[in-house]
Structure formats: structure tokens, C-alpha cells
PDB file of C-alpha atoms in Angstrom:
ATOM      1  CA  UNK A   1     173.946  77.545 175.596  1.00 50.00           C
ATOM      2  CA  UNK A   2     175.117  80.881 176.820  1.00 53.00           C
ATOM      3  CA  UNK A   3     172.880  81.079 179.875  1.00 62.00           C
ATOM      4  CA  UNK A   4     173.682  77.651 180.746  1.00 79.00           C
ATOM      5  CA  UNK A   5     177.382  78.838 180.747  1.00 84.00           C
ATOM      6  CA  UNK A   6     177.313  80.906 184.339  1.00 85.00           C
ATOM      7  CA  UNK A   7     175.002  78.109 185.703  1.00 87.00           C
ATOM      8  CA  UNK A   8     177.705  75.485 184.720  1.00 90.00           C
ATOM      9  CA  UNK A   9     180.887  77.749 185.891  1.00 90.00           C
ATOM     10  CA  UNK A  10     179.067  78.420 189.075  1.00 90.00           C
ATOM     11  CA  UNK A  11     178.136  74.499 189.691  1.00 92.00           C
ATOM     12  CA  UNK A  12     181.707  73.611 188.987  1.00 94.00           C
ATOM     13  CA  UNK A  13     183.128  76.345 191.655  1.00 93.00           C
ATOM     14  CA  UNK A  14     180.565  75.383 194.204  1.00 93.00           C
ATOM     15  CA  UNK A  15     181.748  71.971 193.784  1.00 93.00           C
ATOM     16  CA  UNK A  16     185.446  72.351 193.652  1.00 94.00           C
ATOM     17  CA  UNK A  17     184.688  74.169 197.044  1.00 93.00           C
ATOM     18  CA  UNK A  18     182.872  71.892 198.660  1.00 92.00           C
ATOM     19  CA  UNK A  19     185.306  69.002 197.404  1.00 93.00           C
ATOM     20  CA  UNK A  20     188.395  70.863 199.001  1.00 93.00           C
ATOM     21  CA  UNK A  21     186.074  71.112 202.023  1.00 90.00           C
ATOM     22  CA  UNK A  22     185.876  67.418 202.707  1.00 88.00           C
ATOM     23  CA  UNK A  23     189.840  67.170 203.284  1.00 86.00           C
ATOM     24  CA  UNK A  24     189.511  70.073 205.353  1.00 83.00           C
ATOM     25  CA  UNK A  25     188.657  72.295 208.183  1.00 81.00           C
ATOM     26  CA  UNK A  26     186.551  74.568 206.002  1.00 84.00           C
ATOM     27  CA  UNK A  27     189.870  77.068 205.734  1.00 92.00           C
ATOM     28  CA  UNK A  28     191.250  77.399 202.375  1.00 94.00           C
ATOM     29  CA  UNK A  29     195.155  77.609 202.396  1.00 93.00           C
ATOM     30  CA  UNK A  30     197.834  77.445 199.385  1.00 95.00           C
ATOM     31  CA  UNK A  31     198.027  73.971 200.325  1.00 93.00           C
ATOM     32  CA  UNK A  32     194.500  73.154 198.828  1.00 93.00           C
ATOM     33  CA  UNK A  33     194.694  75.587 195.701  1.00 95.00           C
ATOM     34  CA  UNK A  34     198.407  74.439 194.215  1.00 95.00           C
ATOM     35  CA  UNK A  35     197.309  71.372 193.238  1.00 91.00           C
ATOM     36  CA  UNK A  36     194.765  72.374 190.945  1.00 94.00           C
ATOM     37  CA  UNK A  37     197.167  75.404 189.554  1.00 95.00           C
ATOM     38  CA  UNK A  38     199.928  72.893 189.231  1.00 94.00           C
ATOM     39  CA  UNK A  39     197.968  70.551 187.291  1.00 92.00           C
ATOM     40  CA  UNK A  40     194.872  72.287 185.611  1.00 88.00           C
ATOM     41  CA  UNK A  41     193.554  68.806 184.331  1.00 89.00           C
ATOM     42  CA  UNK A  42     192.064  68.174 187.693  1.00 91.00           C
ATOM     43  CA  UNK A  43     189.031  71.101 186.788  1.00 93.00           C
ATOM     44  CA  UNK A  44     188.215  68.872 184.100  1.00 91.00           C
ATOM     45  CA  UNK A  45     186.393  66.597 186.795  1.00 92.00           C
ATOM     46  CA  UNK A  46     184.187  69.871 188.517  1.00 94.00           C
ATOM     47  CA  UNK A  47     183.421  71.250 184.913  1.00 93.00           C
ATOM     48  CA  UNK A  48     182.270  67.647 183.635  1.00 91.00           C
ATOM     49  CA  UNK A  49     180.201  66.882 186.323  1.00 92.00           C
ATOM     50  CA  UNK A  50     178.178  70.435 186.254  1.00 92.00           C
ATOM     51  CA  UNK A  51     178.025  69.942 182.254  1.00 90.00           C
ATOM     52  CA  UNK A  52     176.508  66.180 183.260  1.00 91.00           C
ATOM     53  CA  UNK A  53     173.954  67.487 186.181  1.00 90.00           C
ATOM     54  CA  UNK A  54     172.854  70.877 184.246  1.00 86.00           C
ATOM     55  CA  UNK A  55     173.080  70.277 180.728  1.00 84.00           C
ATOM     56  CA  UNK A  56     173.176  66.868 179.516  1.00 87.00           C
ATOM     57  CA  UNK A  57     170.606  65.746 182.680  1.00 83.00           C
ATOM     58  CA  UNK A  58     172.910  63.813 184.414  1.00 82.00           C
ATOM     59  CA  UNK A  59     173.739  61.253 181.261  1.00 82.00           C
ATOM     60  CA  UNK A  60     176.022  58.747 182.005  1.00 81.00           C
ATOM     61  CA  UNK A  61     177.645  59.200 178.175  1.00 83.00           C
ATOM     62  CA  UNK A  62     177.310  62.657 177.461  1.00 84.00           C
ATOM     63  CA  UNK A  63     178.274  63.844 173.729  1.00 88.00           C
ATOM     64  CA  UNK A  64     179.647  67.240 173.364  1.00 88.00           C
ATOM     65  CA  UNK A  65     179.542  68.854 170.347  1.00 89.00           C
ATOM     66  CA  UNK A  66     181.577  71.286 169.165  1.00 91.00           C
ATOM     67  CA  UNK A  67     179.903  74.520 170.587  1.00 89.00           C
ATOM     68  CA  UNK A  68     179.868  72.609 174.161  1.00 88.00           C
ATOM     69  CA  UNK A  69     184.200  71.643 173.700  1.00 90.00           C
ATOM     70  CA  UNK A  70     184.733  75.383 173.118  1.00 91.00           C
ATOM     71  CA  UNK A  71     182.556  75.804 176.020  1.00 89.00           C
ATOM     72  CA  UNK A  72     184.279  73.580 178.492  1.00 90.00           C
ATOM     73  CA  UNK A  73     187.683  74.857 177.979  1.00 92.00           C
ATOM     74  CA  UNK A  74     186.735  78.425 178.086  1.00 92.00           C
ATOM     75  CA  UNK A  75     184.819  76.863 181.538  1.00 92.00           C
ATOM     76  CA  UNK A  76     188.405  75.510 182.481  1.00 93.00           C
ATOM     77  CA  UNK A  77     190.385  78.619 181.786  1.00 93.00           C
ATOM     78  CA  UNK A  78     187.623  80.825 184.308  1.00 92.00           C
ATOM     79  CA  UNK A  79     188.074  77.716 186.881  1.00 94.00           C
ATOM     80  CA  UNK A  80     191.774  78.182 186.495  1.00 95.00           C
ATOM     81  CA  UNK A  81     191.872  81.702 187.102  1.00 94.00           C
ATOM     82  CA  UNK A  82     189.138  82.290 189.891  1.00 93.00           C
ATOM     83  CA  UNK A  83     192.125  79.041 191.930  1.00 95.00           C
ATOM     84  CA  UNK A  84     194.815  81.127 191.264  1.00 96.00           C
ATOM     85  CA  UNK A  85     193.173  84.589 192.645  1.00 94.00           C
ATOM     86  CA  UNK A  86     191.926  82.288 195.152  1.00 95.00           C
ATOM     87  CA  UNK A  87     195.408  81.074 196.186  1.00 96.00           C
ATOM     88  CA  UNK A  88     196.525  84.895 196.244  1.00 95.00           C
ATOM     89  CA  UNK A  89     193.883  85.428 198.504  1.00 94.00           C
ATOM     90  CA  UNK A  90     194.620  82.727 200.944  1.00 95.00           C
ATOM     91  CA  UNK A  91     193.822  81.401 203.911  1.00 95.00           C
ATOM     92  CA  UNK A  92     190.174  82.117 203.985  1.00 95.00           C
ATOM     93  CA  UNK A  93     187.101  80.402 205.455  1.00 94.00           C
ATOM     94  CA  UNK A  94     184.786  79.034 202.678  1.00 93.00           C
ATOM     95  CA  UNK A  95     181.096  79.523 203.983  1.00 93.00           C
ATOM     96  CA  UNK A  96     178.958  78.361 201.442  1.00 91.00           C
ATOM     97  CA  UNK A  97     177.725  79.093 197.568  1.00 90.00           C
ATOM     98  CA  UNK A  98     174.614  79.060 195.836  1.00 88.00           C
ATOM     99  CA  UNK A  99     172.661  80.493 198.627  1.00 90.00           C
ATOM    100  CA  UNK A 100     169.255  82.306 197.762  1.00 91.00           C
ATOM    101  CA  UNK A 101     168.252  85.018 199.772  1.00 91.00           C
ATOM    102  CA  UNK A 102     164.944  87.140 199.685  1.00 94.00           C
ATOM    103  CA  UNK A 103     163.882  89.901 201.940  1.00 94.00           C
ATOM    104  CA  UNK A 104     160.598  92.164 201.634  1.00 94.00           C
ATOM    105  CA  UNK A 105     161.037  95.639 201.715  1.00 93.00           C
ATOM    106  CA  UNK A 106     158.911  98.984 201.282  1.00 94.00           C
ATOM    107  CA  UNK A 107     159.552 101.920 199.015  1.00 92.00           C
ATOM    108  CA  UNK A 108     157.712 104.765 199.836  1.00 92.00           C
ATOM    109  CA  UNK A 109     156.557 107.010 196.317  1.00 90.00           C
ATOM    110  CA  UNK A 110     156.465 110.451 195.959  1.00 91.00           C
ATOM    111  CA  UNK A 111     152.747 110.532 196.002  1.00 93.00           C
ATOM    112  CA  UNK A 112     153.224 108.956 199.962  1.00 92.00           C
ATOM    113  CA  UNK A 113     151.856 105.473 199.296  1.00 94.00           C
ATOM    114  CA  UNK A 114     153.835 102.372 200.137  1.00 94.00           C
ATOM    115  CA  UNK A 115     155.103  99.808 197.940  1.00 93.00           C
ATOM    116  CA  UNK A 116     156.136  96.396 199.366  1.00 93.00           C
ATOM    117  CA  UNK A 117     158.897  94.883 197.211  1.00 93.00           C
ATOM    118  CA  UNK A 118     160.962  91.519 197.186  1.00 92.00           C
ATOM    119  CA  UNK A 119     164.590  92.122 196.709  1.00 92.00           C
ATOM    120  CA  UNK A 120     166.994  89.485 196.798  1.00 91.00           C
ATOM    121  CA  UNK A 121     169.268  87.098 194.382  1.00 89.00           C
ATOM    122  CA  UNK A 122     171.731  84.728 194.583  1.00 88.00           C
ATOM    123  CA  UNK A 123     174.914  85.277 196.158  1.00 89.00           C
ATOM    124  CA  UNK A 124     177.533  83.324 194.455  1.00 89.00           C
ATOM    125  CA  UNK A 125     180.023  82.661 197.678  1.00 91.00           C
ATOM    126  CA  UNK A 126     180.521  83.595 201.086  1.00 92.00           C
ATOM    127  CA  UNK A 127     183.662  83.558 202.678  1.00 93.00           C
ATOM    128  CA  UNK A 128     185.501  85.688 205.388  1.00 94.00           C
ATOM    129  CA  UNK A 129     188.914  86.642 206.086  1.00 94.00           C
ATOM    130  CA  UNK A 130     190.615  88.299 209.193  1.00 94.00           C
ATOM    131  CA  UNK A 131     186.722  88.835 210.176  1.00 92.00           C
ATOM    132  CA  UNK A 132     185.381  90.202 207.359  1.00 92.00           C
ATOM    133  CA  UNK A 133     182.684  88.445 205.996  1.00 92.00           C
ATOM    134  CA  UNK A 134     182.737  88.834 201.866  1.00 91.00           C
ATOM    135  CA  UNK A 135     179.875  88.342 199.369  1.00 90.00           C
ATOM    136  CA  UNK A 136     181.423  87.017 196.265  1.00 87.00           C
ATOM    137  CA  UNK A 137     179.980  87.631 192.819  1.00 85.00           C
ATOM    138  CA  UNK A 138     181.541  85.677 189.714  1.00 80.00           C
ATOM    139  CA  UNK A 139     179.733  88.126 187.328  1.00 71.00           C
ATOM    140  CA  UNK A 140     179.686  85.272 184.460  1.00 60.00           C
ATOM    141  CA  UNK A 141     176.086  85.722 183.559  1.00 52.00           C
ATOM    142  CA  UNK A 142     174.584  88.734 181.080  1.00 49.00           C
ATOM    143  CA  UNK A 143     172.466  91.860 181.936  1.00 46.00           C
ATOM    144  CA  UNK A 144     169.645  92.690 184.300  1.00 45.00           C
ATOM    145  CA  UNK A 145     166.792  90.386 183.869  1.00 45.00           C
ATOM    146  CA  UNK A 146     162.697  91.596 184.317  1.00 48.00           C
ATOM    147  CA  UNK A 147     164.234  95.624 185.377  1.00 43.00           C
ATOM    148  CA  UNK A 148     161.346  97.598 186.608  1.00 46.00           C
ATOM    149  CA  UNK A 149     161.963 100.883 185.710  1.00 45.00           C
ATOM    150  CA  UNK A 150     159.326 102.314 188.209  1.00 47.00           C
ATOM    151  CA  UNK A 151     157.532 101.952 190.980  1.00 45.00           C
ATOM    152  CA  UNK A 152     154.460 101.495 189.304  1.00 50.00           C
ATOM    153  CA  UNK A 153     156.016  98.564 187.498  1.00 50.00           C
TER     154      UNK A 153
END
């Protein structure tokens, strides 16, 4: 359940996001945010449907159990406080979430050989304000997974 936890938090964002986008211009202002501060309940619908599509495989009657009710309010309390920095940070232009991006890359060892490399991830959201462009990491997952710890590796 735990891994599925960031997966579901980040779904639920993304979708919030791209919700407030279809009333909008793609800015988020105050105006979008409040709502959702004023009356919390409203998460409920972005956290349900990413429990739905990622957990329960998009059931039409999902059962929670206990473990999964703990889960979904702790879900709602993150929602609720990533809106309200959000509204602190407003206006800003939502770009996107979710996106995967890979680039290859060489490492040269000590010996002088070459290494080529993938690095890349996923970058939970971009946005920009004032012209700065911002990559936005939630940091709701655990540690470092498959860490090389050399270039041999």
C-alpha cells in the first residue's frame, strides 16, 4: 500500500490541476484554489478517482478497508496543504505533471574510458511564475531505488 500512496497523491494533484484547467486559461489564481481550501470535501472527488484508476482498477464499487480510510484522509490532508501553499503562491501558469523525461549522457572514469548512462525521472509539475520556469517535486515517495554506487555498476 505504501508505494501506491505517492502514485495515488500524485494522480489526485495531476488531476485537480488539470480539472481547474478546464475553467481556465491555464493561470492559477486565488480564485481557483479558495474553493477547495474553503470546503476541503471537494478533494474527496480527485483522491477517489486516483484510488479507483490505480488501486482498485477502476471498480465501479470500490471497498476500502481500513488501512485504505486511513490512507485517503492522510491523502486529503497532503491535497489540502499542497492548495493552500499553492494559493500562497499564486498566480502561476500550470504546465503540466507526470511528465517522463530521459536523456543519455557520458561519464568519463578515471581509467579514461567512457560510460554512456540514462539519467532521467519523473518530474512531478511544471509551472512558471514571473518567467521562471519551476520543476516541482512532491517528495511523497521513499528512498533511492536500483542506486549504482559506481561506474562499473
Amino acid at each position: 500500500m505504501c508505494s501506491d500512496i505517492g502514485t495515488i497523491c500524485h494522480a489526485a494533484a495531476e488531476n485537480l490541476y488539470n480539472h481547474i484547467l478546464t475553467t481556465n486559461n491555464g493561470t492559477i489564481d486565488k480564485s481557483d484554489l479558495e474553493k477547495y481550501i474553503k470546503t476541503p470535501q471537494f478533494l474527496h472527488k480527485f483522491i477517489n478517482d486516483a484510488f479507483i484508476e490505480h488501486f482498485f482498477n477502476n471498480s465501479n464499487t470500490p471497498v476500502y478497508n481500513g488501512e485504505q480510510l486511513i490512507s485517503r484522509d492522510v491523502l486529503n490532508k497532503f491535497l489540502l496543504r499542497l492548495v493552500e501553499l499553492d494559493n500562497a503562491y499564486t498566480p502561476f501558469k500550470y504546465l503540466g505533471s507526470e511528465k517522463i523525461v530521459r536523456m543519455p549522457y557520458t561519464v568519463k572514469r578515471h581509467d579514461g574510458k567512457e560510460i554512456k548512462v540514462s539519467i532521467g525521472g519523473t518530474i512531478d509539475r511544471i509551472d512558471s511564475k514571473n518567467g521562471t520556469l519551476n520543476i516541482i517535486d512532491y517528495k511523497t515517495g521513499g528512498g533511492a531505488r536500483d542506486t549504482k554506487t559506481s561506474l562499473e555498476e
